[in-house]
Every structure is written in structure tokens, then in C-alpha cells.
Coordinates of C-alpha atoms in Angstrom, one line a residue:
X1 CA 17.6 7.7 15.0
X2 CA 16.3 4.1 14.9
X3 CA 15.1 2.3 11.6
X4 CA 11.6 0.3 12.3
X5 CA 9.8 -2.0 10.0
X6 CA 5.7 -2.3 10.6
X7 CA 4.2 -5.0 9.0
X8 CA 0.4 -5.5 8.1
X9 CA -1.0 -9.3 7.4
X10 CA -4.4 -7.7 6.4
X11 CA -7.6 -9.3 5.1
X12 CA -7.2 -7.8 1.8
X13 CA -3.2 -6.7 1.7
X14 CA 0.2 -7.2 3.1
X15 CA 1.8 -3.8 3.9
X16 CA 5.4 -2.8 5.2
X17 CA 6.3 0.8 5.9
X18 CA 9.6 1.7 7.1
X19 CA 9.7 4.4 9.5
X20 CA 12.7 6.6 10.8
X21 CA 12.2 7.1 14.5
X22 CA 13.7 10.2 16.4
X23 CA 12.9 11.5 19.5
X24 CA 14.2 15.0 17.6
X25 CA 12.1 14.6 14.6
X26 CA 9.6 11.8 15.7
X27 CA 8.2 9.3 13.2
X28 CA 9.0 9.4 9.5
X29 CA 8.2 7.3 6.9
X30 CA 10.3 6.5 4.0
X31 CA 8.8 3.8 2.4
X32 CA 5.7 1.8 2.3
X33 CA 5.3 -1.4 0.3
X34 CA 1.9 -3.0 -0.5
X35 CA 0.8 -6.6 -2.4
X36 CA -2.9 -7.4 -2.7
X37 CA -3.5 -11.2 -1.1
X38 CA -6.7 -11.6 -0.6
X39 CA -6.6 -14.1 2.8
X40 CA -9.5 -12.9 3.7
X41 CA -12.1 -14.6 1.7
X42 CA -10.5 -18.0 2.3
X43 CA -11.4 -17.3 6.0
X44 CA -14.5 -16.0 5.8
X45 CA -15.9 -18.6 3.2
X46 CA -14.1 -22.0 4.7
X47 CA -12.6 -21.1 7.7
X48 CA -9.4 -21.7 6.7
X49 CA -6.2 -19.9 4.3
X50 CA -5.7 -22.1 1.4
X51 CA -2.1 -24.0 1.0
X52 CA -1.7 -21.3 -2.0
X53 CA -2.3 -17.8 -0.3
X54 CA 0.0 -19.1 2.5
X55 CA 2.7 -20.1 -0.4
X56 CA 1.7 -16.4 -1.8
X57 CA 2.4 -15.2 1.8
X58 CA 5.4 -16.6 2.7
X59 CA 7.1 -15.3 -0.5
X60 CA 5.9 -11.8 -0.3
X61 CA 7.4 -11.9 3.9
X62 CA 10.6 -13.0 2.3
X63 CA 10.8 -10.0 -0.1
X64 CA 10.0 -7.7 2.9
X65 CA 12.7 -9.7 4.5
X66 CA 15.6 -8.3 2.2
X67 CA 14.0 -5.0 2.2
X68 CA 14.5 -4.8 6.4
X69 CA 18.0 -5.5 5.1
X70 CA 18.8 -3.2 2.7
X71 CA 17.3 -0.6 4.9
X72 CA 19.1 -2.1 8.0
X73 CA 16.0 -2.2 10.0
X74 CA 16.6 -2.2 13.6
X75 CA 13.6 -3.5 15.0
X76 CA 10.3 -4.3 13.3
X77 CA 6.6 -5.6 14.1
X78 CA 4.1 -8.0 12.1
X79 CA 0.7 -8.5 13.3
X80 CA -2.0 -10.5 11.7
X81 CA -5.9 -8.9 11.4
X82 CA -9.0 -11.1 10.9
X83 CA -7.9 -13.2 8.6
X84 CA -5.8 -14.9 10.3
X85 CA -7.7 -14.5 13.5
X86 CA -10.8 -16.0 12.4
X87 CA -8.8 -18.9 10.4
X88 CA -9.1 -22.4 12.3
X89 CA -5.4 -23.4 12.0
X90 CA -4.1 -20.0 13.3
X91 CA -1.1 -21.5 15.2
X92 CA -0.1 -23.9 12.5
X93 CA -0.2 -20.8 10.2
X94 CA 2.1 -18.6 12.1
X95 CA 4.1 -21.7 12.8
X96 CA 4.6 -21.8 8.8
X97 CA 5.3 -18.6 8.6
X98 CA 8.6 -18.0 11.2
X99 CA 9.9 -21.3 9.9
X100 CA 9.8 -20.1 6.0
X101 CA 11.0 -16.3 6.5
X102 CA 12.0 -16.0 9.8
X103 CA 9.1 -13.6 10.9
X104 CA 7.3 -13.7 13.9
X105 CA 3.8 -12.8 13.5
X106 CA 1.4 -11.8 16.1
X107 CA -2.2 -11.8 16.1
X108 CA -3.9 -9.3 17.3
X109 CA -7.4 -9.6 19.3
X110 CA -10.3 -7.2 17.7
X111 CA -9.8 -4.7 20.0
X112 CA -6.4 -4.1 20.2
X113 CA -6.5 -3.8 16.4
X114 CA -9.1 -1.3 16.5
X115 CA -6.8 0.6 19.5
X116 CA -4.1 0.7 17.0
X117 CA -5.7 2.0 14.5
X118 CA -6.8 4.7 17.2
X119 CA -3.3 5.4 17.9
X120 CA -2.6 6.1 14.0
X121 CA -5.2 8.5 13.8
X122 CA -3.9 10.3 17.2
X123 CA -0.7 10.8 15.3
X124 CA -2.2 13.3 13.7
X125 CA -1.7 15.4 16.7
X126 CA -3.6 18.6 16.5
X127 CA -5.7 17.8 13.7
X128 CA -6.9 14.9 15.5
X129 CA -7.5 17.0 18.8
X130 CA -9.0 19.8 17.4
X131 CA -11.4 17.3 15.5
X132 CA -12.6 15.7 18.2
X133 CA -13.6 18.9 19.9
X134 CA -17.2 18.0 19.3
X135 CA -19.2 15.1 18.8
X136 CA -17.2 12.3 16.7
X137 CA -17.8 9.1 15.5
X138 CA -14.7 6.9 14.3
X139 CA -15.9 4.4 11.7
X140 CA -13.0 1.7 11.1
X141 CA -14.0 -0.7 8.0
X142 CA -12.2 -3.4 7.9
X143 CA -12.3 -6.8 5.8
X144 CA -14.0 -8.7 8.3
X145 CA -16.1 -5.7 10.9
X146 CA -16.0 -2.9 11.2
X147 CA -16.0 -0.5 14.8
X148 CA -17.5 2.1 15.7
X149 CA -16.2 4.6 18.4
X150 CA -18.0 7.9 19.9
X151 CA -15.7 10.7 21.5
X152 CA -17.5 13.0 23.4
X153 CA -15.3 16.5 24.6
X154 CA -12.4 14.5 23.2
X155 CA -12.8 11.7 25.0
X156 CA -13.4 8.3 24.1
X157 CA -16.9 6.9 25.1
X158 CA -18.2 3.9 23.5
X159 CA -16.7 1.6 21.2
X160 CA -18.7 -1.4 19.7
X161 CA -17.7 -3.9 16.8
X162 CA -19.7 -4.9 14.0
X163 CA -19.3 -7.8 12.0
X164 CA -19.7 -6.1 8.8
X165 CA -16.2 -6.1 6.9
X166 CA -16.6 -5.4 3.5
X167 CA -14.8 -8.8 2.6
X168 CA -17.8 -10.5 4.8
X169 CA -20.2 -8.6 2.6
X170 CA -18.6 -9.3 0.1
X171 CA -19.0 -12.7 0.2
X172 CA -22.6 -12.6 1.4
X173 CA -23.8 -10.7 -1.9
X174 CA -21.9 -13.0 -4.3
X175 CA -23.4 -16.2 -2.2
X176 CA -27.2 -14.7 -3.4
X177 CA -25.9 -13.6 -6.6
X178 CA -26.7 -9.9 -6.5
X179 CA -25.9 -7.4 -9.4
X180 CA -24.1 -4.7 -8.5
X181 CA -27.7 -2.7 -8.7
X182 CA -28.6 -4.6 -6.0
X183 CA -25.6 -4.0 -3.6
X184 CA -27.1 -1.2 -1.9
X185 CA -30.4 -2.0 -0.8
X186 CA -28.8 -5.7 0.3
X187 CA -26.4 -4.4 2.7
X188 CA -28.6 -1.5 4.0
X189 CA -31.2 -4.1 4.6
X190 CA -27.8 -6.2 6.5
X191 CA -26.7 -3.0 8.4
X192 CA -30.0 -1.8 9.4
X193 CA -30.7 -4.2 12.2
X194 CA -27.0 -3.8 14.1
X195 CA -27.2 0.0 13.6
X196 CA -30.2 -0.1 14.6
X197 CA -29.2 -1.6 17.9
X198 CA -25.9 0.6 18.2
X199 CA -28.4 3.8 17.7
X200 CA -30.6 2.7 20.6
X201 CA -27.8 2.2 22.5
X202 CA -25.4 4.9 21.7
X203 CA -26.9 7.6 20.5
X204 CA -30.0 8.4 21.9
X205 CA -28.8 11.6 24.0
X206 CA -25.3 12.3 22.1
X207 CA -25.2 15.0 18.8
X208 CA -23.0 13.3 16.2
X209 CA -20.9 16.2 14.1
X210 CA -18.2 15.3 12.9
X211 CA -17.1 11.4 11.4
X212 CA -13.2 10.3 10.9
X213 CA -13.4 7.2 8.3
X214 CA -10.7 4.7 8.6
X215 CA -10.4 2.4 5.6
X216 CA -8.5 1.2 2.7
X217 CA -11.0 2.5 -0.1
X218 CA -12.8 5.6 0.7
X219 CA -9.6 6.9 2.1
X220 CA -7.9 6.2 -1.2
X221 CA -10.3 8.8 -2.9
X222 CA -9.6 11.6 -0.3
X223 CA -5.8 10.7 -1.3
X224 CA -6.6 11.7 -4.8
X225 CA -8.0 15.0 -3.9
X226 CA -11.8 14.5 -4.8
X227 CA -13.5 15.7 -2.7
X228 CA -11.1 18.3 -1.0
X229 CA -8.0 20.5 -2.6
X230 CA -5.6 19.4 -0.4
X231 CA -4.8 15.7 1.1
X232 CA -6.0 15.0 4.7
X233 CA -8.3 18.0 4.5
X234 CA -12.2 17.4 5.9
X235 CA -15.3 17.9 3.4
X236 CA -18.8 18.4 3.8
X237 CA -21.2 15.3 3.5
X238 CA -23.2 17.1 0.8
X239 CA -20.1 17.5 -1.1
X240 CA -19.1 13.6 -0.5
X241 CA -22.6 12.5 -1.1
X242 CA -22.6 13.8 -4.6
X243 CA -19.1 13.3 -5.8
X244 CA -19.4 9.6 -5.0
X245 CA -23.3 9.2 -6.5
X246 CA -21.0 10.3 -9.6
X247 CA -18.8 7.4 -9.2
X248 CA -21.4 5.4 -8.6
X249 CA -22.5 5.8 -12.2
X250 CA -20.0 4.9 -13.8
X251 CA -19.2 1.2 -15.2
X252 CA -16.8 -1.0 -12.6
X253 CA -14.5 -0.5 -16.2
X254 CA -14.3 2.9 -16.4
X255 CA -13.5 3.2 -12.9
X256 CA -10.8 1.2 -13.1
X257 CA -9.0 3.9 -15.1
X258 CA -10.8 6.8 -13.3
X259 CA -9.2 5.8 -10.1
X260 CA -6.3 3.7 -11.3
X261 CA -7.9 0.5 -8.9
X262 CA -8.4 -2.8 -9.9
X263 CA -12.0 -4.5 -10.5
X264 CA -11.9 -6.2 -7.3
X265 CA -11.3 -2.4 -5.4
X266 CA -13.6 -0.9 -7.1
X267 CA -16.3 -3.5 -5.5
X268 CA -14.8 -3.1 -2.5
X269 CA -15.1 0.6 -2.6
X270 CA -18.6 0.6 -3.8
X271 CA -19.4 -2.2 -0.5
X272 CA -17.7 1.1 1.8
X273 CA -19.7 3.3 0.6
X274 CA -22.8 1.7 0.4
X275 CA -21.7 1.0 4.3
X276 CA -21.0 4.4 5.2
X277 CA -23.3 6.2 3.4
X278 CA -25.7 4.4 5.9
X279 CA -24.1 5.1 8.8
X280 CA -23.9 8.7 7.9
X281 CA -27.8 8.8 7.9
X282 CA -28.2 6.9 11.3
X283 CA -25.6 9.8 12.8
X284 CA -26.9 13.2 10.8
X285 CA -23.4 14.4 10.5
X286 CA -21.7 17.2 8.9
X287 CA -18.3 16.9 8.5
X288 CA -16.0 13.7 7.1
X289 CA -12.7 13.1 7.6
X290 CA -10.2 10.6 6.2
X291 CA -6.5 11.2 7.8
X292 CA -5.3 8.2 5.4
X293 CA -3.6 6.3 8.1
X294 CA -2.8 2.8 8.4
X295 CA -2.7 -0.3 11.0
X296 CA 1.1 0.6 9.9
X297 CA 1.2 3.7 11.4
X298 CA -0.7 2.6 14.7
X299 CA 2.0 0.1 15.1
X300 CA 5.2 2.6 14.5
X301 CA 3.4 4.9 16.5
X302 CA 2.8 2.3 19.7
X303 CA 6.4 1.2 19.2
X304 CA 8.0 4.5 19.7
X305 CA 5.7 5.2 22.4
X306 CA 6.9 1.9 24.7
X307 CA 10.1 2.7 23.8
X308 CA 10.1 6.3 24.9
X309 CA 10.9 7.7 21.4
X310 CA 8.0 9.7 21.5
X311 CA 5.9 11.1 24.1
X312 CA 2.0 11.0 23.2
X313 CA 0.1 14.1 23.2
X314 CA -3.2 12.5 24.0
X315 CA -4.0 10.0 27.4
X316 CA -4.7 6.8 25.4
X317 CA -4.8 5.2 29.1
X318 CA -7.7 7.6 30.0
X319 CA -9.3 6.3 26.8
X320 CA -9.3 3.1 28.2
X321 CA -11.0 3.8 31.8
X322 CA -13.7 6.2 30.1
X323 CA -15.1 3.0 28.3
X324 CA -15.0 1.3 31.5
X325 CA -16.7 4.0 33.5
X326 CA -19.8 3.9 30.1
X327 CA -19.8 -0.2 30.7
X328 CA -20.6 0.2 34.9
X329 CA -23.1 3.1 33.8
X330 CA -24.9 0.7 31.4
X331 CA -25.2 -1.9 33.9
X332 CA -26.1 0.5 36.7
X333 CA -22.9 0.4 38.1
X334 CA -22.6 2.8 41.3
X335 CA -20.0 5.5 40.3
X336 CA -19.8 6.7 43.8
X337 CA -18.6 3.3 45.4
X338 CA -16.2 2.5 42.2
X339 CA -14.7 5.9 42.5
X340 CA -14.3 4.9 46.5
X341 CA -12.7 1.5 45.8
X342 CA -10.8 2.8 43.0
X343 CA -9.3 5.2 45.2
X344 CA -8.3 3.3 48.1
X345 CA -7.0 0.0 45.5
X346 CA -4.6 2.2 44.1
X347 CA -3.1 4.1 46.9
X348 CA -2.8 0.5 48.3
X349 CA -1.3 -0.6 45.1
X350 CA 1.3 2.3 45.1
X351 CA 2.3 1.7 48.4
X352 CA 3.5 -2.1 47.7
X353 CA 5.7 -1.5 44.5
X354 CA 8.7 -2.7 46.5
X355 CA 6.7 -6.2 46.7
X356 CA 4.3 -6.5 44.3
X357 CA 6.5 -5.5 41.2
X358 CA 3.8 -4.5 39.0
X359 CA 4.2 -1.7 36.7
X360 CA 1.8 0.9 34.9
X361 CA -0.2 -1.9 33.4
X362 CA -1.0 -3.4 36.2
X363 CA -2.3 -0.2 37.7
X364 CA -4.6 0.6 35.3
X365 CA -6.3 -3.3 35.2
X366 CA -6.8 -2.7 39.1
X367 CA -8.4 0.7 38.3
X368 CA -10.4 -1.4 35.6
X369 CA -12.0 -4.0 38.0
X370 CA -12.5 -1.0 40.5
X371 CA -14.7 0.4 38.0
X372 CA -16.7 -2.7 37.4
X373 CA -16.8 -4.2 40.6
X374 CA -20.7 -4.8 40.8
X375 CA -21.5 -4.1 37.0
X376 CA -22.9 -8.3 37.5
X377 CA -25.4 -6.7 39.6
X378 CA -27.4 -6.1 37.0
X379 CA -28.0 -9.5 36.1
X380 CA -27.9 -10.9 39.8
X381 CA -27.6 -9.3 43.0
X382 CA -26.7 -13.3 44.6
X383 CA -24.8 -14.7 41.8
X384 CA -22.8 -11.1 41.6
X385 CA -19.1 -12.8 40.8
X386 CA -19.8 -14.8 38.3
X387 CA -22.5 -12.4 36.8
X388 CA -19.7 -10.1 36.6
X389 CA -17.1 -12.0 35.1
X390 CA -19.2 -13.0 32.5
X391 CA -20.1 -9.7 31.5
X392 CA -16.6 -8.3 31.3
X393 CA -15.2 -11.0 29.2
X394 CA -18.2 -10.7 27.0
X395 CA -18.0 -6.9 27.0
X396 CA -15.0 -6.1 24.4
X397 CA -13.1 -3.3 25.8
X398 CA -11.1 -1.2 23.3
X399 CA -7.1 -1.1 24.5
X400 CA -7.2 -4.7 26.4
X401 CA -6.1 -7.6 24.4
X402 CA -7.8 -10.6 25.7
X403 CA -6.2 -11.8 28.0
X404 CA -6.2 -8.5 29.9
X405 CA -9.8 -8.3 30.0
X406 CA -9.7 -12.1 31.8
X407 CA -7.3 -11.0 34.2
X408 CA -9.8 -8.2 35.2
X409 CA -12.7 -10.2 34.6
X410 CA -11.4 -12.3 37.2
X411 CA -10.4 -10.3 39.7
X412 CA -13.6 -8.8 40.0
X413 CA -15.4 -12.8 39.8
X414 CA -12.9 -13.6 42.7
X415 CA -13.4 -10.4 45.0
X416 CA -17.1 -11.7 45.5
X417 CA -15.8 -15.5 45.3
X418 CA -13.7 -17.8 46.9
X419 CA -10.5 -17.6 44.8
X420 CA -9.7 -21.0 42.8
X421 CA -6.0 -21.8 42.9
X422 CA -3.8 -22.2 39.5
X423 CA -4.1 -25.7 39.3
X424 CA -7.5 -26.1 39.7
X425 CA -9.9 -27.3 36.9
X426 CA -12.0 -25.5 35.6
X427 CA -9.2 -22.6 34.7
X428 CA -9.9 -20.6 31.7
X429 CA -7.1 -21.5 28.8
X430 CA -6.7 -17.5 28.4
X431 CA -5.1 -17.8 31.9
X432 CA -1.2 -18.4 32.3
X433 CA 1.4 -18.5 35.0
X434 CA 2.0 -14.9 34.9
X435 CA -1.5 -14.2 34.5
X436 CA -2.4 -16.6 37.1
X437 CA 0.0 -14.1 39.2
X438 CA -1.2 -11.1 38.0
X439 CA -5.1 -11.9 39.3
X440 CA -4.0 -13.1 42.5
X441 CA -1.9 -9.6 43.6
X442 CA -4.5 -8.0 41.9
X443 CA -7.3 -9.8 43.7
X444 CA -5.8 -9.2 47.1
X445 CA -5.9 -5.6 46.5
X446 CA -9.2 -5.0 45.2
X447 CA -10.6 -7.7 48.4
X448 CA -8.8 -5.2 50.8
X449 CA -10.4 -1.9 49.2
X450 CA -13.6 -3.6 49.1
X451 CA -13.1 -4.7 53.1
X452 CA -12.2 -0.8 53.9
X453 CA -15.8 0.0 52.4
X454 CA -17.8 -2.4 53.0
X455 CA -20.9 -0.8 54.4
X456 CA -21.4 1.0 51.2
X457 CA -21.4 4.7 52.9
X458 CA -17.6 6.3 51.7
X459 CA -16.6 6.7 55.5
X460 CA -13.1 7.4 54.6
X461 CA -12.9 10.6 53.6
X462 CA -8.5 10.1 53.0
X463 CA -7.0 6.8 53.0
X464 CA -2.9 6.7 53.3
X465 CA -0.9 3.4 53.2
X466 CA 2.7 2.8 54.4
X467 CA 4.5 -0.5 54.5
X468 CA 6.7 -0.5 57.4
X469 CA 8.5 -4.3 57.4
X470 CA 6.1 -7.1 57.3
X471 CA 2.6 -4.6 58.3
X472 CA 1.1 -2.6 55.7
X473 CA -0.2 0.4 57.9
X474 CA -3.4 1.8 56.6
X475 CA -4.5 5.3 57.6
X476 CA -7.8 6.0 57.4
X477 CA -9.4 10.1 58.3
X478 CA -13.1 9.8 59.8
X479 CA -14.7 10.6 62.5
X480 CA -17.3 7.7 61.8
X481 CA -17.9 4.7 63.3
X482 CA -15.9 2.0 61.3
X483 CA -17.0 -1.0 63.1
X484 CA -18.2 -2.8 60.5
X485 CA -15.6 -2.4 58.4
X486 CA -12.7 -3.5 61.1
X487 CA -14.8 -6.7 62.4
X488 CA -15.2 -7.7 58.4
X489 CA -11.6 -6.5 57.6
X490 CA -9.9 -9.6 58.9
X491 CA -11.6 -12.1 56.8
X492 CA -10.7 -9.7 53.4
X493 CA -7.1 -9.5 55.1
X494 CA -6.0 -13.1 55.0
X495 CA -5.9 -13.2 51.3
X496 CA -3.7 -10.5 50.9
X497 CA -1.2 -11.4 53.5
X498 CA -1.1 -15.0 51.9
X499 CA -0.3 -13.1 49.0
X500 CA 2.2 -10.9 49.4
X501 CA 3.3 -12.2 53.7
X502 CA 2.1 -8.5 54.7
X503 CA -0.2 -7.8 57.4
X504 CA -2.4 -5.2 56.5
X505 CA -3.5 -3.4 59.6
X506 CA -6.4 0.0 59.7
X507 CA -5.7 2.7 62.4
X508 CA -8.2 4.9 62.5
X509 CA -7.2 8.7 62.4
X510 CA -10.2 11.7 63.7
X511 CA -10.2 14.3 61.6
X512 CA -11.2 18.1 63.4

């Protein structure tokens, strides 16, 4: 049994739930502590947290402090959302924060956010799975965006953010001083255009059925049981629709007691709705859902996964490389060829554990820029690396932090270009030592899949790699001709063997 503390810095609220973690019993919580700070309107308005919600901060973290103790918390996570994202002086921030309570807070990009919040709702094992079954939409509403993901045979398809938190909106309406009358017709007419876009994009062959809601509002209703009997059950959207066009007619004062929220919530609330309500029209569905999880849970859950405590029921990883495979469609990607380099990459990457010391990670980047290889093609068949590159780092990828998504971005920009060496100008700031590394092994990989197909036609019906001293002996069943690909292989090879001081060497092998 281990004792873990997950920590929320939120647009809106600071969370803590303590979890008990058991590979037995799995994840339990036994308590969960909120405070409403509102960083998020300081961000969104100025661009920077005010010297007083960091004071207001600080002393809420060192509460949660003597809580770890008293429940003699073992481990623990903090990360930090929008807010603190967005803010200008992020590093000075966090730099305030570990000096006055001794927590170390990490920020988390947009998408690994999102990814976590994924994970929460996962947690819900066969509740989730059995969801997901057919069409579903996960709509995550957050203070500053919101996301929007599309599961198709339960498996994640497209994900795309928004940049309509309801803290954003929030400030927007009070900005053109609208009534609360107003609030609806104001943000549909803000929404339409993006959702427009997403539609277009999206949705234009898939059937929508079912939506899973991820918020700190609407959720809050489905906790109070009304609009189902029983917490965490699913409703109907014409039962939804009409329970909350009852709540919309009350007074903001009257709510306050109805729902036992505060003025400020009750805005908030009305701001989701408003949100959703329009996003349920754009997708026609039929069932809601509102599992009540938290960024908390996401976190506890992630944590106990890493550390072995519990083993996922659901391929998060597969998640991952499903969005990929969607971004190469968009851009005309050729599945065939990725499949083929994506192939050969990894039983080349397999085959040099022993040197390259990359783990499970790493793997899945390489299968990343396999999958993307030529997506810059779309743009440029001449200028194809840099094309590339600037399309993956542009293209958020739900899963990859950011740094991640530079490493493969890169890889793919140097397997068409001449690679630029660590100390070079011109070196994206996202880019570290280690990173630096990582692109480099990575690189060399990807070059010598890329060599071993490079007349396009999948000659290589089974490719097998053994490293025997300083050759790396590469197998490869055809009856073709392959002498394209071993006059080209030499100038691929000399990369890699600078790389890792392997020779890489083909032998050909006829096949019957």
C-alpha cells in the first residue's frame, strides 16, 4: 500500500486528493480537499497572476503541506493548468512557489493535460469501454479551452483544442457588458465559427452517439442526482435539455441555494452550458455522460501506472499512434509506405537495445515520425523536411508534451535534411542535451528504414536485424531487384554508424 498526494493548480481551484494505492485493491481515495483561487482571470485579463493570488497560493500549498503529513504521504504530484501556463512569469512563479512551501510544481503542456484527464476517465474501466463502443465525443471544458476528442470502435481518433474556457468567456462577456440574457446568443455566436471548422473537419463521415463531459460545473449537477437516480449514471439529452432550461430560469440567487454554489459557479455553470448545449446540436447525440473525474484522478491514475501499481486495461499508447495515423491521412500521408518504414525502424530499433539504451518511449516517438514521414508533402514536395517539421510542431498531438512532439518533429525534418549538430544556431530552445540525443539515435534509425525503401515499392516482404559486434546485419526476404536501395544505402548508412560506431550492412535473402 502506498499513500499518494495529487495536486491540482487549476484556473478556477486548487485541489488535493489523497489516494491509497494497492496493486490488490488499486486506487482509492480517501480524501479530497478543494479552495476556489481564481488564477485564472489574472492570466487571461493581464497576462500575469497578481502578487495577491500567489500570496493566496502559497498559503493554501502550505496547508496541503501538513495534510501530506498527517496522512504520511509517500509520494505526491502538483501540476499547474492554463493559468499558470499562459502567465508571462511562469518560471518566476514556480520559483516562488518551491521556495515558500517546498512544492515542486510542474506545468503541464495542453495536451498532456487533456491526456490526463483521458486517463481519469479510463479509470472508469468498463464503464468507460463499454461507452465508447460507439461513436463518442469527449468534451473537456476547462478555464481557459476546452478539447474535443472523437473515439471511433473505442479508439481514439481526433483530438483538437479550442480556446474557449469558460474563464476566457468569461471575461469576454463582462468586457462588452452582457446581461446574463445575453450570455447565450454571445457565446453561440463565439463558438459557432471554431465548431464550425471542427465539424468540417471532423465530422463529416463519423455518427456522433454518445458524449462524456468533463468539467467542474455540469459534472457537479450529475453529482447531485438531477438528471439521473444514481451518481455516474448516463441520461438522455432530452432529459438534460429540459432539466437545465429549468435552471436556467431561475434567479443566479436562488440557485445559489438550489445547488449549494456560489454566485461566481453559478455563472460559470450557466457559461458550460450555454457551451455544451451548442456542441450537442453540432454532434446530434443521444446520450451524456459525466463520470465526475478530475485532473486529480488522471494524475494518481498515471502515477500508479509508471510505477507498476496498476496495470491499465485500455492501450493509451495505441491512442497515441491512432492520432498520428488521422494527422498523415489529413495531409495525404501514404499509409502503405509509413506502415513499411514503421516496420523496418522498429525491428532495427529492437535489435540495438544493447547500444542505443532507449526504452518504451522512445519506441513509440520512432513509430511517431514513421507515421508522418512525408505528411510535409502536402505543403511541398521540394521543401518536404522543413514542411514537415513545421506541421508536426504545429499539429498538437494528444499524449506528447512538447518537447516530445519536437523531438519527432525533428527527426522526421532531419531524415529529408542534412542533420544540424547540437551546437549549431539556429537550435530550437525546446531542444536539450538529452533531447539533442534522443533525435540523433532516432534520426539514424528512421534514415536507415527510409534507405531500405527508398524506391517507394515495399520490396521487402520480412526484414530481420541482428547485431553481431561492430556490424548490424540486416536481413532482408525478396526476390526483387534491390539495386537501388543498396547503391543509396551507403550514403543513409554513414549517419548511423557515426551514431552509434555500427556498420549496418543488407544481405539479401530469396524467398521460394
Amino acid at each position: 500500500m502506498k499513500t499518494f498526494a495529487a495536486i491540482d493548480v487549476g484556473s478556477f481551484e486548487l485541489s488535493m486528493k489523497i489516494f491509497e494505492l494497492s496493486s490488490r485493491k488499486g486506487m482509492r481515495e480517501i480524501d479530497h480537499i478543494r479552495h476556489h483561487i481564481d488564477l485564472g482571470t489574472d492570466t487571461y485579463a493581464d497576462g500575469k497572476i497578481a502578487r495577491e493570488r500567489v500570496d493566496e497560493l502559497c498559503h493554501y500549498l502550505n496547508e496541503y503541506t501538513q495534510i501530506m503529513k498527517s496522512y504520511r504521504v509517500e509520494d505526491y504530484k502538483a501540476y499547474g493548468t492554463s493559468a499558470i501556463r499562459e502567465t508571462e512569469n511562469t518560471v518566476i512563479i514556480l520559483d516562488q512557489i518551491r521556495q515558500r512551501t517546498g512544492i515542486n510544481v510542474e506545468v503541464l503542456s495542453n495536451s498532456e493535460q487533456r491526456f490526463l484527464d483521458y486517463k481519469s476517465i479510463a479509470f472508469k474501466g468498463g464503464a468507460f469501454n463499454k461507452f465508447i463502443e460507439r461513436g463518442t465525443a469527449i468534451v473537456d471544458i476547462g478555464g481557459g479551452s476546452i478539447q474535443l476528442s472523437l473515439f471511433d470502435r473505442d479508439m481514439l481518433m481526433a483530438t483538437q483544442n479550442l480556446r474557449l474556457g469558460v474563464l476566457r468567456l468569461r471575461e469576454i462577456l463582462h468586457h462588452l457588458n452582457a446581461g446574463r440574457a445575453g450570455y447565450e446568443s454571445l457565446i453561440e455566436e463565439m463558438a459557432n465559427s471554431q465548431l464550425a471548422v471542427f465539424k468540417k473537419l471532423y465530422l463529416k463521415d463519423k455518427q456522433i452517439n454518445n458524449l462524456i463531459i468533463v468539467d467542474d460545473y455540469i459534472s457537479a449537477l450529475f453529482g447531485k442526482r438531477l438528471f439521473a437516480e444514481h451518481v455516474g449514471e448516463q441520461t438522455d439529452i432530452k432529459s438534460f435539455s429540459e432539466c437545465m432550461g429549468r435552471i436556467c430560469e431561475r434567479t443566479p440567487q436562488e440557485l445559489t441555494r438550489f445547488l449549494d454554489m456560489t454566485e461566481d459557479s453559478i455563472e460559470l455553470l450557466e457559461i458550460s452550458y450555454f457551451l455544451l448545449k451548442k456542441i450537442i446540436q453540432i454532434m446530434d447525440v443521444e446520450l451524456l455522460w459525466a463520470p465526475g473525474v478530475t485532473l486529480c484522478d488522471g494524475i494518481a491514475y498515471e502515477y500508479a501506472q509508471k510505477n507498476r501499481i496498476i496495470l491499465p486495461e485500455h492501450d493509451f499508447d495505441q491512442d497515441i499512434v491512432a492520432c498520428a495515423r488521422n494527422i498523415s491521412r489529413r495531409y495525404m500521408g501514404s499509409r502503405k509506405r509509413g506502415e513499411t518504414l514503421e516496420q523496418i525502424a522498429l525491428t532495427v530499433f529492437d535489435s540495438m537495445r544493447k547500444v542505443h539504451g532507449m526504452g518504451k518511449r522512445e519506441r513509440l516517438l520512432l513509430r511517431m515520425a514513421a507515421i508522418l514521414h512525408d505528411c510535409g508533402k502536402y505543403v511541398s514536395m521540394v521543401n518536404l523536411g522543413e514542411c514537415s517539421y513545421s506541421i508536426i510542431r504545429a499539429t498538437e498531438i494528444i499524449g506528447l508534451s512538447h518537447v516530445e512532439r519536437e523531438i519527432v518533429a525533428s527527426v522526421v525534418k532531419y531524415n529529408h535534411l542534412d542533420f544540424e549538430y547540437f551546437d549549431t544556431a539556429g537550435r530550437p530552445s525546446a531542444i536539450d542535451r538529452d533531447s539533442y540525443l534522443k533525435v540523433a539515435k532516432l534520426t539514424a534509425i528512421l534514415r536507415i528504414a527510409n534507405g531500405l525503401d527508398r524506391s517507394h515499392k515495399h520490396k521487402f516482404r520480412d526484414v530481420k536485424a541482428v547485431l553481431r559486434d561492430n556490424e548490424l546485419l540486416i536481413t532482408v526476404a525478396t526476390n526483387e531487384d534491390i539495386t537501388l536501395e543498396k547503391g543509396l544505402f551507403h550514403g543513409r548508412a554513414g549517419f548511423f554508424e557515426e551514431v552509434y560506431s555500427v556498420r549496418p550492412v543488407i544481405k539479401q535473402k530469396r524467398t521460394l
